Coordinates of C-alpha atoms in Angstrom, one line a residue:
X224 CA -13.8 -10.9 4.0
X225 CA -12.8 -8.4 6.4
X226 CA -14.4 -4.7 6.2
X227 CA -13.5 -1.8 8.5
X228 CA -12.1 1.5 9.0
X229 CA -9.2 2.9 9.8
X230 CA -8.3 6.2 10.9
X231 CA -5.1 7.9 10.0
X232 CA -3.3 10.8 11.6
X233 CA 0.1 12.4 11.2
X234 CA 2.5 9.9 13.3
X235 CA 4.6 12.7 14.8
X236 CA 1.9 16.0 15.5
X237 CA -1.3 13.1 15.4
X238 CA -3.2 15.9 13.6
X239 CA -6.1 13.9 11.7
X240 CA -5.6 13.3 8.1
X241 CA -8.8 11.4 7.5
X242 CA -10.0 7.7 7.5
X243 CA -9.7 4.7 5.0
X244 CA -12.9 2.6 5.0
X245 CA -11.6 -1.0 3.6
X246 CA -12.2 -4.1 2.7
X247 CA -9.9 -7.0 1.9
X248 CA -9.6 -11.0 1.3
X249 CA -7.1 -13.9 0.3
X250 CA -7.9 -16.0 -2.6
X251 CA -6.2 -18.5 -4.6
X252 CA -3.5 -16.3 -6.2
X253 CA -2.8 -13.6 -3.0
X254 CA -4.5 -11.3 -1.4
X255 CA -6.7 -8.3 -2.2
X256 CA -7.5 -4.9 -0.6
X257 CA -9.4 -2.2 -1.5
X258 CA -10.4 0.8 0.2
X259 CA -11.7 4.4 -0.2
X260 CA -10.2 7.3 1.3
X261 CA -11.8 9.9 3.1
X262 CA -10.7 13.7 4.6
X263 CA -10.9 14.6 8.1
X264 CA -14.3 16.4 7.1
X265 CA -15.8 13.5 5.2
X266 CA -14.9 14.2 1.4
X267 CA -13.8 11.8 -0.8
X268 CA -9.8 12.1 -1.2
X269 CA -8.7 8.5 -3.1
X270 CA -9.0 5.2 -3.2
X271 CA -6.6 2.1 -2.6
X272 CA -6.3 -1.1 -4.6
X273 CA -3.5 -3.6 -3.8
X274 CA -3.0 -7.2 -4.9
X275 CA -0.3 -9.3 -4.0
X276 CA 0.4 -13.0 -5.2
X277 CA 1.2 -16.1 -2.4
X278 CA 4.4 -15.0 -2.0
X279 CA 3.6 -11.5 -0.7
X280 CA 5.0 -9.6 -4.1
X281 CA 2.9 -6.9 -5.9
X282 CA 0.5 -7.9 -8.8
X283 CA -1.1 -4.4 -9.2
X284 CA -1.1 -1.9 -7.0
X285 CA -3.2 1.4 -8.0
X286 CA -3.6 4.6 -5.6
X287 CA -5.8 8.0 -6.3
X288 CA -5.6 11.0 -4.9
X289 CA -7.3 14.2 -5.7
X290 CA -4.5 15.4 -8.3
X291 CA -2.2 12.6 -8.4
X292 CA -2.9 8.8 -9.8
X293 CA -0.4 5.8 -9.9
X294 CA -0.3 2.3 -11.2
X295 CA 3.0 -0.3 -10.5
X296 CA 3.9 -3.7 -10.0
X297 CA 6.6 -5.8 -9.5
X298 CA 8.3 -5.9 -13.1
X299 CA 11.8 -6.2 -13.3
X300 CA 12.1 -4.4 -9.3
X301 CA 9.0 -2.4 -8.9
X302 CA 7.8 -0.2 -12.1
X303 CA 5.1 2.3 -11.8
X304 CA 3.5 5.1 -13.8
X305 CA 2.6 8.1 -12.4
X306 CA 0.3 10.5 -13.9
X307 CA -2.4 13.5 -13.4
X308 CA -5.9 11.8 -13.3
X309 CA -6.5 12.5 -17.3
X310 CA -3.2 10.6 -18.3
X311 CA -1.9 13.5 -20.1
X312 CA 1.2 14.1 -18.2
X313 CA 2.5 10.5 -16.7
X314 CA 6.2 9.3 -15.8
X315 CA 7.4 6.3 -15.6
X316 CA 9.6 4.5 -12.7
X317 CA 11.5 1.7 -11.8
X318 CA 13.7 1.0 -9.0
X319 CA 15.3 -2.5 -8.0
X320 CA 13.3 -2.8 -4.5
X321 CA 11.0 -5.7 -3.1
X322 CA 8.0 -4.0 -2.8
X323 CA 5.8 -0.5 -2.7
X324 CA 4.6 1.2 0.4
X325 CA 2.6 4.2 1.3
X326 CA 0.0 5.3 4.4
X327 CA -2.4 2.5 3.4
X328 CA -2.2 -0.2 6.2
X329 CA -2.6 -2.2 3.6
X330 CA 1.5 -2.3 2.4
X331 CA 2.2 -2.9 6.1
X332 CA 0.2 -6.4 5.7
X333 CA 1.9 -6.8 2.2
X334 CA 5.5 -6.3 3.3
X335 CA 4.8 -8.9 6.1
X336 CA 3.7 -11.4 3.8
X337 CA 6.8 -10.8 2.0
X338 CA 8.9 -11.4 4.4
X339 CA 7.5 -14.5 6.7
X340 CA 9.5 -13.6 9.7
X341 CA 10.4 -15.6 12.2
X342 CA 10.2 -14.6 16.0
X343 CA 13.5 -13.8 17.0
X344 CA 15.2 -14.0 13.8
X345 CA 17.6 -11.4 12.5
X346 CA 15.8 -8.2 11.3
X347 CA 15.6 -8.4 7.8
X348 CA 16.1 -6.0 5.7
X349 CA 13.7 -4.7 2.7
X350 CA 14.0 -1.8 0.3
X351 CA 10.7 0.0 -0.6
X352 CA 9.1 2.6 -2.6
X353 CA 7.0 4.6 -0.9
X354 CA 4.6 7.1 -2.1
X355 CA 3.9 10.3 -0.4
X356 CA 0.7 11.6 0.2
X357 CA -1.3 13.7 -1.2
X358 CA 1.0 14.1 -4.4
X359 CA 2.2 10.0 -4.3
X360 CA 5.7 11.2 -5.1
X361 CA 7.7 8.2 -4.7
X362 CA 10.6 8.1 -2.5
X363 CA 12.7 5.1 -2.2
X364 CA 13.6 4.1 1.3
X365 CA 15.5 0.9 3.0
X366 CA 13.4 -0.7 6.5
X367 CA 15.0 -3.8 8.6
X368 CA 11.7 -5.6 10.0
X369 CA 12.0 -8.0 12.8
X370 CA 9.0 -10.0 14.6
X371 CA 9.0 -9.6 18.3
X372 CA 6.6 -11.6 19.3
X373 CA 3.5 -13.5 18.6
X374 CA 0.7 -13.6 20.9
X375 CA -2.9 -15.0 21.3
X376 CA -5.5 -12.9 23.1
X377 CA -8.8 -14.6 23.2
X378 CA -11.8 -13.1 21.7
X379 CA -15.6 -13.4 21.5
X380 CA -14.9 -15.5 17.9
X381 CA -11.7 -17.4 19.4
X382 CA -7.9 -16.6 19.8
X383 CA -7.0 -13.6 17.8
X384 CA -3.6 -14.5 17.1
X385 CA -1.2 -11.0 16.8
X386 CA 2.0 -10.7 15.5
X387 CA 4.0 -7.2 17.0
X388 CA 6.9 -6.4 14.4
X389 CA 9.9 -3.7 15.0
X390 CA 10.4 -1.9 11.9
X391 CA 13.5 0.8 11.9
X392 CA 14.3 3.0 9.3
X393 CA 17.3 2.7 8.1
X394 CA 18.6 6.1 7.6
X395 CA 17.4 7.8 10.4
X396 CA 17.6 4.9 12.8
X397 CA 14.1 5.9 14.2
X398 CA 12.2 2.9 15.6
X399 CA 8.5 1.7 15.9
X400 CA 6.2 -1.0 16.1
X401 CA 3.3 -2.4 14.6
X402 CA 0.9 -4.9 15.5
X403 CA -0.8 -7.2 12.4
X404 CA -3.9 -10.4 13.3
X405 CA -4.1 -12.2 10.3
X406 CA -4.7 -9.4 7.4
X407 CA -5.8 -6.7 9.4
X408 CA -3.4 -3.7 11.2
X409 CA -4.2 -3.3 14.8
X410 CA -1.9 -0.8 15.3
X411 CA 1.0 1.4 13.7
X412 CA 1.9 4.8 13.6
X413 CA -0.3 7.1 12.5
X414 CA -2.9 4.1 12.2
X415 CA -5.6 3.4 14.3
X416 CA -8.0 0.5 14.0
X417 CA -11.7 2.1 14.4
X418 CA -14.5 -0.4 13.4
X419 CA -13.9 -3.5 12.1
X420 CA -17.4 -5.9 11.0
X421 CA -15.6 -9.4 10.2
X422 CA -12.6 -10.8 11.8
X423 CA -9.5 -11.2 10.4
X424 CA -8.5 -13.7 7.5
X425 CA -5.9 -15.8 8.7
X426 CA -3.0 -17.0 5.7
X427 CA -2.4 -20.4 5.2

C-alpha cells in the first residue's frame, strides 16, 4: 500500500498551494486512494477519497474543502452533489462524461486506468468534470491523452516501470506531460512527488 506526499503548486506562477499526504491500494474491485490535504502553512484544508472499479470508472469519489463538500459517481455519465459542509444548501449535477477530475493526483491515475493506452496509439479523447479548488465548482472540460512512452529505470527494489502520457486540452490546445509508475504520479504539472514510504502497486 503506497503512502507519500505530494506537493502541489500553481502550474503556471508555481506559487505553493500546499501538500496532499496519501495513501492508496488495488483490491479486488478497483482501486482506492485517500489522502488529507494540507495549506502551505500546515493547516488542515480537505481531504480526498476516490474509488474506482477494474475498469478504471468512478465508484465514489468524495472531496472536502474548507467551505465546499462533494460526493459523485458514475451514474448515468457522472452525477454529483455538491453542498456546504452541513448539507443545508446542496445541488445536484450530472453531465454525460467518462470520469471526474480535480488537483488530486489521484484522477490523473484514475483517468489512466480508464483509458489503457497503448504506446503510440491515437490520442484518445475523454471528457471530464473537473472540480475547482477551493470552492470544487465543477467545470466540464474535454482532454485527448496519448502514451508516449514506457520506460524502465532500475531501482533499489527492481525496475520501476514509468509510463510518460501527453495530455492536451482541448480547447486551448495547451500541452503537457505527466509521468505515472504503477499507481503513483511522478510528475505533472503543478505536482511534485515529495516522500514516498512504499513503492508503487503495479495493476494487473
Amino acid at each position: 500500500m503506497p503512502r507519500g506526499r505530494y506537493s502541489l503548486h500553481d502550474p503556471h506562477h508555481h506559487t505553493p498551494l500546499g501538500e496532499e499526504h496519501f495513501q492508496c491500494a488495488p483490491g479486488p474491485s478497483g482501486w482506492r486512494y485517500v489522502s488529507q490535504l494540507t495549506t502551505p502553512t500546515g493547516d488542515h484544508a480537505g481531504s480526498v477519497d476516490l474509488a474506482i472499479d477494474e475498469l478504471g470508472r468512478p465508484l465514489r469519489v468524495e472531496l472536502h474543502s474548507a467551505s465546499w463538500q462533494v460526493r459523485g459517481a458514475a451514474i448515468d455519465g457522472v452525477t454529483w452533489v455538491r453542498s456546504d459542509p452541513t448539507g443545508a444548501h446542496a445541488t445536484e449535477g450530472n453531465v454525460s462524461a467518462h470520469a471526474f477530475s480535480g488537483s488530486s493526483p489521484s484522477f490523473l491515475v484514475a483517468i489512466s486506468r480508464l483509458l489503457r493506452l497503448a504506446p503510440s496509439a491515437p490520442a484518445t479523447r475523454i471528457r471530464l468534470v473537473t472540480f475547482s479548488d477551493p470552492a470544487l465548482a465543477p467545470l466540464t472540460a474535454d482532454q485527448a491523452w496519448s502514451l508516449v512512452r514506457t520506460e524502465a529505470h532500475a531501482t533499489d527494489n527492481g525496475p520501476l516501470t514509468v509510463d510518460e502520457y501527453q495530455v492536451t486540452a482541448l480547447d486551448t490546445g495547451e500541452q503537457h506531460a505527466v509521468h505515472i509508475a504503477g499507481d503513483v504520479v511522478l510528475a505533472a504539472p503543478g505536482v511534485e512527488l515529495e516522500n514516498l514510504e512504499t513503492p508503487p502497486s503495479t495493476f494487473i
